[in-house]
XYZ file of C-alpha atoms in Angstrom:
408
model
C -17.019 -9.362 43.821
C -19.442 -6.814 42.415
C -16.717 -4.143 42.434
C -14.332 -6.496 40.630
C -16.916 -7.063 37.906
C -17.436 -3.306 37.515
C -13.723 -2.557 37.293
C -12.656 -5.535 35.190
C -13.631 -4.174 31.737
C -11.220 -1.252 32.173
C -8.190 -3.361 32.945
C -7.730 -4.992 29.533
C -8.152 -1.647 27.764
C -5.423 -0.103 29.909
C -3.163 -3.081 29.315
C -3.815 -3.041 25.580
C -3.221 0.707 25.465
C 0.190 0.161 27.030
C 0.936 -2.668 24.597
C -0.128 -0.469 21.685
C 2.065 2.394 22.890
C 5.015 0.026 23.216
C 4.413 -1.319 19.707
C 4.301 2.193 18.280
C 7.769 2.827 19.671
C 9.030 0.134 17.306
C 10.106 1.391 13.901
C 8.251 -1.270 11.935
C 4.832 -0.607 13.478
C 5.076 3.165 13.030
C 6.060 2.688 9.396
C 3.173 0.305 8.762
C 0.648 2.699 10.335
C 1.954 5.523 8.129
C 1.739 3.286 5.057
C -1.859 2.314 5.876
C -2.784 5.988 6.297
C -1.238 6.748 2.898
C -3.169 3.943 1.211
C -6.401 5.071 2.906
C -5.860 8.624 1.636
C -5.239 7.444 -1.923
C -8.341 5.228 -1.880
C -10.610 7.915 -0.444
C -9.287 10.649 -2.763
C -9.861 8.464 -5.828
C -13.264 7.127 -4.748
C -14.738 10.403 -3.488
C -12.520 13.360 -4.303
C -15.021 15.998 -3.183
C -15.539 14.566 0.301
C -11.797 14.086 0.802
C -11.076 17.687 -0.223
C -13.961 18.944 1.923
C -12.488 17.235 4.969
C -8.966 18.368 4.164
C -10.006 21.998 3.686
C -12.461 22.256 6.597
C -11.603 25.424 8.540
C -11.725 25.869 12.293
C -9.899 27.679 15.077
C -10.150 31.059 16.831
C -9.850 33.822 14.279
C -8.974 36.475 16.906
C -5.766 34.497 17.624
C -5.011 34.225 13.885
C -5.520 30.462 14.121
C -8.469 30.016 11.769
C -6.891 27.410 9.487
C -7.787 24.489 7.252
C -7.497 20.998 8.722
C -4.422 20.188 6.652
C -2.729 23.359 7.948
C -3.506 22.380 11.533
C -1.935 19.017 10.832
C 1.132 20.489 9.091
C 1.730 23.284 11.576
C 0.380 21.603 14.703
C 0.575 17.817 14.746
C 3.761 17.675 12.710
C 5.429 19.889 15.331
C 5.240 16.863 17.649
C 7.178 14.809 15.076
C 9.833 17.525 14.839
C 10.024 17.770 18.633
C 10.995 14.086 18.704
C 13.442 14.771 15.850
C 14.986 17.577 17.917
C 15.448 15.215 20.853
C 17.056 12.637 18.542
C 19.449 15.270 17.212
C 20.496 16.282 20.734
C 20.830 12.659 21.869
C 23.086 11.970 18.890
C 25.256 15.008 19.644
C 25.547 14.179 23.353
C 25.450 10.372 23.548
C 25.458 9.055 19.989
C 27.631 8.914 16.898
C 27.824 12.709 16.625
C 29.457 13.000 20.052
C 32.839 11.974 18.612
C 34.157 13.873 15.617
C 35.858 10.810 14.092
C 32.634 8.807 14.195
C 30.460 11.783 13.264
C 32.390 12.672 10.112
C 31.041 9.752 8.060
C 27.283 10.374 8.546
C 27.682 14.181 8.550
C 29.545 14.322 5.223
C 27.227 11.685 3.744
C 24.149 13.587 4.902
C 25.343 16.974 3.612
C 26.240 15.461 0.241
C 22.904 13.636 0.390
C 21.150 16.991 0.488
C 23.300 18.915 -1.996
C 23.438 16.322 -4.800
C 19.650 15.670 -4.974
C 19.019 19.425 -5.073
C 21.510 19.839 -7.934
C 20.034 16.920 -9.886
C 16.550 18.358 -9.384
C 17.663 21.758 -10.682
C 19.390 20.222 -13.719
C 16.349 18.117 -14.672
C 13.813 20.918 -14.093
C 15.945 23.747 -15.510
C 13.907 26.272 -17.485
C 10.488 25.251 -16.131
C 8.661 28.299 -14.693
C 8.643 28.161 -10.895
C 10.830 25.060 -10.764
C 13.398 26.759 -8.536
C 10.896 26.872 -5.675
C 11.025 23.100 -5.321
C 14.765 22.479 -5.085
C 14.547 21.342 -1.435
C 11.843 18.698 -1.985
C 14.226 15.784 -2.732
C 16.737 16.691 -0.016
C 14.946 14.982 2.892
C 14.969 11.415 4.209
C 12.027 10.036 6.187
C 13.536 8.518 9.344
C 10.488 6.465 10.314
C 9.919 4.900 6.884
C 13.601 4.267 6.178
C 14.251 2.635 9.560
C 11.058 0.575 9.202
C 12.212 -0.842 5.864
C 15.658 -1.531 7.306
C 14.159 -3.262 10.364
C 11.864 -5.465 8.270
C 14.343 -6.460 5.583
C 17.766 -6.336 7.182
C 17.609 -6.783 10.955
C 20.414 -9.361 10.643
C 22.857 -6.822 9.222
C 25.418 -5.214 11.573
C 24.072 -2.606 14.006
C 26.589 -0.126 12.566
C 24.443 0.139 9.427
C 21.374 1.212 11.405
C 23.509 3.672 13.380
C 24.780 5.215 10.148
C 21.276 5.543 8.682
C 19.802 6.964 11.887
C 22.618 9.472 12.393
C 22.668 10.678 8.793
C 18.860 10.966 8.799
C 19.023 13.010 12.024
C 21.517 15.410 10.418
C 19.261 15.419 7.357
C 16.285 16.459 9.516
C 18.308 19.269 11.060
C 19.205 20.460 7.575
C 15.592 20.210 6.424
C 14.250 22.277 9.306
C 16.960 24.876 8.626
C 15.851 25.023 4.995
C 12.218 25.431 6.078
C 13.104 28.206 8.533
C 15.363 30.136 6.129
C 13.713 29.682 2.737
C 10.020 29.302 3.562
C 9.505 32.159 6.008
C 7.117 34.738 4.635
C 5.765 37.988 6.117
C 8.043 37.793 9.144
C 6.659 39.236 12.392
C 9.956 39.957 14.148
C 8.365 40.855 17.500
C 6.454 37.566 17.683
C 9.571 35.637 16.628
C 11.723 37.297 19.306
C 9.035 36.540 21.896
C 9.006 32.917 20.738
C 12.793 32.721 21.015
C 12.558 34.148 24.544
C 10.000 31.527 25.581
C 12.114 28.718 24.091
C 15.158 30.116 25.926
C 13.169 30.136 29.188
C 12.196 26.512 28.539
C 15.885 25.676 28.058
C 16.907 27.591 31.181
C 14.363 25.728 33.319
C 15.610 22.459 31.855
C 19.205 23.360 32.671
C 18.172 24.292 36.232
C 16.485 20.862 36.518
C 13.084 22.378 37.250
C 10.448 19.657 37.088
C 6.761 19.730 36.302
C 4.729 19.105 33.153
C 2.431 21.947 34.236
C 5.350 24.342 33.604
C 6.690 22.979 30.335
C 3.455 22.225 28.495
C 2.147 25.828 28.635
C 5.597 27.116 27.646
C 5.724 24.708 24.692
C 2.235 25.728 23.532
C 3.094 29.432 23.881
C 6.355 28.958 21.966
C 4.478 27.110 19.219
C 1.868 29.873 18.981
C 4.400 32.708 18.829
C 6.492 30.981 16.155
C 3.316 30.131 14.212
C 2.120 33.755 14.050
C 5.660 35.036 13.403
C 5.651 33.702 9.840
C 8.307 31.066 10.547
C 6.949 27.540 10.121
C 5.751 26.282 13.510
C 7.639 22.985 13.200
C 10.817 24.985 13.859
C 9.521 25.511 17.404
C 9.238 21.744 17.803
C 12.867 21.149 16.849
C 14.080 24.036 19.035
C 12.198 22.731 22.078
C 13.562 19.233 21.440
C 17.098 20.601 21.305
C 16.514 22.441 24.594
C 15.271 19.344 26.407
C 17.786 17.924 28.901
C 19.320 14.565 27.950
C 21.183 13.944 31.220
C 19.361 12.504 34.224
C 19.855 14.383 37.489
C 20.032 13.249 41.114
C 16.983 11.181 42.016
C 15.936 10.799 38.354
C 15.788 7.359 36.769
C 15.464 8.884 33.305
C 16.288 12.220 31.728
C 13.476 14.539 30.559
C 14.428 13.708 26.958
C 14.050 9.974 27.607
C 10.705 10.488 29.323
C 9.438 12.767 26.557
C 10.537 10.286 23.906
C 8.926 7.398 25.809
C 5.538 9.064 26.189
C 5.319 11.249 23.086
C 6.824 8.971 20.409
C 3.759 6.640 20.332
C 1.523 9.677 19.742
C 3.860 10.934 17.027
C 4.241 7.575 15.270
C 0.683 6.354 15.795
C -1.290 9.540 15.237
C 0.557 12.738 14.264
C 2.577 11.390 11.317
C -0.155 9.037 9.972
C -2.703 11.869 10.060
C -0.233 14.076 8.195
C 0.241 11.285 5.635
C -3.541 10.965 5.333
C -4.182 14.661 4.612
C -1.138 14.999 2.333
C -1.067 11.842 0.211
C -4.606 11.891 -1.160
C -3.998 12.604 -4.858
C -6.169 11.503 -7.743
C -4.407 8.853 -9.826
C -5.534 8.489 -13.406
C -3.965 7.437 -16.670
C -3.854 11.079 -17.703
C -2.252 12.366 -14.504
C 0.303 9.559 -14.414
C 1.088 10.078 -18.089
C 1.541 13.810 -17.542
C 4.214 13.033 -14.953
C 6.415 11.636 -17.708
C 6.634 15.105 -19.258
C 6.571 17.209 -16.074
C 10.228 17.994 -15.453
C 9.547 19.281 -11.941
C 8.114 15.875 -10.974
C 10.881 14.079 -12.847
C 13.392 16.244 -10.984
C 11.867 15.211 -7.652
C 11.962 11.518 -8.599
C 15.507 11.718 -9.971
C 16.658 13.697 -6.940
C 15.293 11.158 -4.449
C 16.066 7.908 -6.253
C 19.346 8.806 -7.990
C 20.525 11.930 -6.160
C 20.172 10.528 -2.655
C 22.143 7.412 -3.609
C 24.923 9.372 -5.297
C 25.056 11.941 -2.509
C 24.969 9.658 0.534
C 27.166 6.921 -0.927
C 29.522 9.370 -2.634
C 29.783 11.522 0.490
C 30.597 8.510 2.655
C 33.170 7.246 0.148
C 34.762 10.693 -0.115
C 34.938 11.059 3.684
C 36.789 7.739 3.971
C 38.964 8.446 0.931
C 40.084 11.796 2.362
C 40.862 10.230 5.728
C 38.109 12.161 7.516
C 36.318 8.996 8.609
C 36.664 5.238 8.764
C 34.161 2.624 7.629
C 33.243 0.120 10.335
C 34.998 -3.232 10.019
C 31.549 -4.872 10.160
C 30.391 -3.161 6.987
C 31.076 -3.510 3.288
C 30.668 -0.792 0.693
C 27.834 -2.838 -0.802
C 25.965 -2.464 2.501
C 26.496 1.279 2.248
C 25.203 1.299 -1.315
C 21.965 -0.432 -0.274
C 21.321 1.894 2.659
C 22.171 4.928 0.488
C 19.311 3.992 -1.834
C 17.093 3.661 1.252
C 17.850 7.319 2.017
C 15.774 8.154 -1.067
C 12.568 7.635 0.933
C 11.538 11.274 1.278
C 7.880 11.126 2.284
C 7.030 13.181 5.424
C 9.427 16.123 5.113
C 9.436 16.024 1.293
C 5.635 16.251 1.255
C 5.771 19.136 3.723
C 8.358 21.052 1.688
C 6.405 20.359 -1.507
C 3.304 21.965 -0.030
C 5.300 24.916 1.323
C 6.917 25.448 -2.082
C 3.790 25.131 -4.233
C 0.923 25.685 -1.790
C -0.579 28.333 -4.075
C -0.777 25.850 -6.978
C -2.886 22.785 -6.003
C -2.236 21.065 -9.325
C 1.519 21.327 -8.875
C 1.262 20.138 -5.258
C -0.656 17.029 -6.364
C 1.889 16.303 -9.097
C 4.830 16.727 -6.724
C 3.085 14.586 -4.090
C 2.633 11.810 -6.636
C 6.307 12.091 -7.553
C 7.404 11.860 -3.902
C 5.194 8.804 -3.340
C 6.481 7.078 -6.477
C 10.120 7.888 -5.668
C 9.757 6.728 -2.060
C 8.124 3.477 -3.201
C 10.872 2.895 -5.766
C 13.637 3.566 -3.243
C 11.945 1.277 -0.711
C 11.593 -1.654 -3.106
C 15.072 -1.397 -4.643
C 16.736 -0.955 -1.238
C 14.740 -3.826 0.280
C 15.866 -6.189 -2.491
C 19.512 -5.156 -2.149
C 19.403 -5.376 1.646
C 17.987 -8.914 1.487
C 20.861 -9.859 -0.822
C 23.333 -8.373 1.648
C 21.718 -10.298 4.526
C 22.192 -13.571 2.633
C 25.809 -12.670 1.867
C 26.525 -11.847 5.512
C 24.932 -15.099 6.697
C 26.866 -17.084 4.101
C 30.117 -15.466 5.230
C 29.356 -16.383 8.846
C 28.624 -19.994 7.847
C 31.934 -20.203 6.000
C 33.737 -19.048 9.114
């Protein structure tokens, strides 16, 4: 009896930890946690700017390994790599088991996603044309935040056909792949080719061991950390290592395996990504000072206006126009369950940039804190606008779908 009393307090905590992890695998909970972190950052930054900046810029890490960085850099380059590792797994799952496995099905989200990156970038460049340094930010409005977008869709339109969620998820996955390519190609500075080649070799070894069905976390975790370190010191953004490792992770289960390594990694790592890594990134990135002056200045800052126009207008025109063009040209077919009005609503939802847009904004203007704050405010405002407008339209579509079912 005495032993039962001693052990008992630990049992609920273990059970609740499992329940919490399961909840964080749901899109809605992860989105809410990220939203709360964003609100907390905004409150703290506006109540006590100095303490928020002191925390954000606190430096630590071994200097002899070239890892003496500010907290926000550790979050961007370290924690966010976990998010991109999950994104890499999602990309591979889609190519092997999902919509991207069949060319006919893949054409619709691929064309929509590509157009959904090109059109926002063009609109941004048109709006910001002539502003010094504006060209550095062209990629900011090209990204869609998977977690936030799927959370809004789950909360407002769970009754809509599953094909709509599949389209959004698949196009957002392609979007993420495009975003990480942009980061790798356009935001690599002072390239250390030897370190990069060593990182590629380690990632290739990781992939080879996966293909040979070698098991053991004790093997893969050190390899993943070494790959991250080598890519980090190479000058290429470390999140690229996360995506590469995700793409190398095996998605087929072997003999004697109930789940594939990709499924296991997603099961155990996604709660950490959704419940800690991404919210912490939101917390250290979204803390901007909001005042009448700063908000008023946004109305005349064409870089910020370009970001807002690119996300709110460009994403809609690109995703919806790309999907329409793909069907019109006979490259793809719209699901019989969906209407073009459903596609219009979810195309606006693609304008939620947030995580990757904030990251690209800091990479583009990291040497200009004032510009970073302005762009961050623009991304937050655009993401909020896209969320609200899409939520309203999706609720209307839900009512229309339910009415049509009642008539039948």
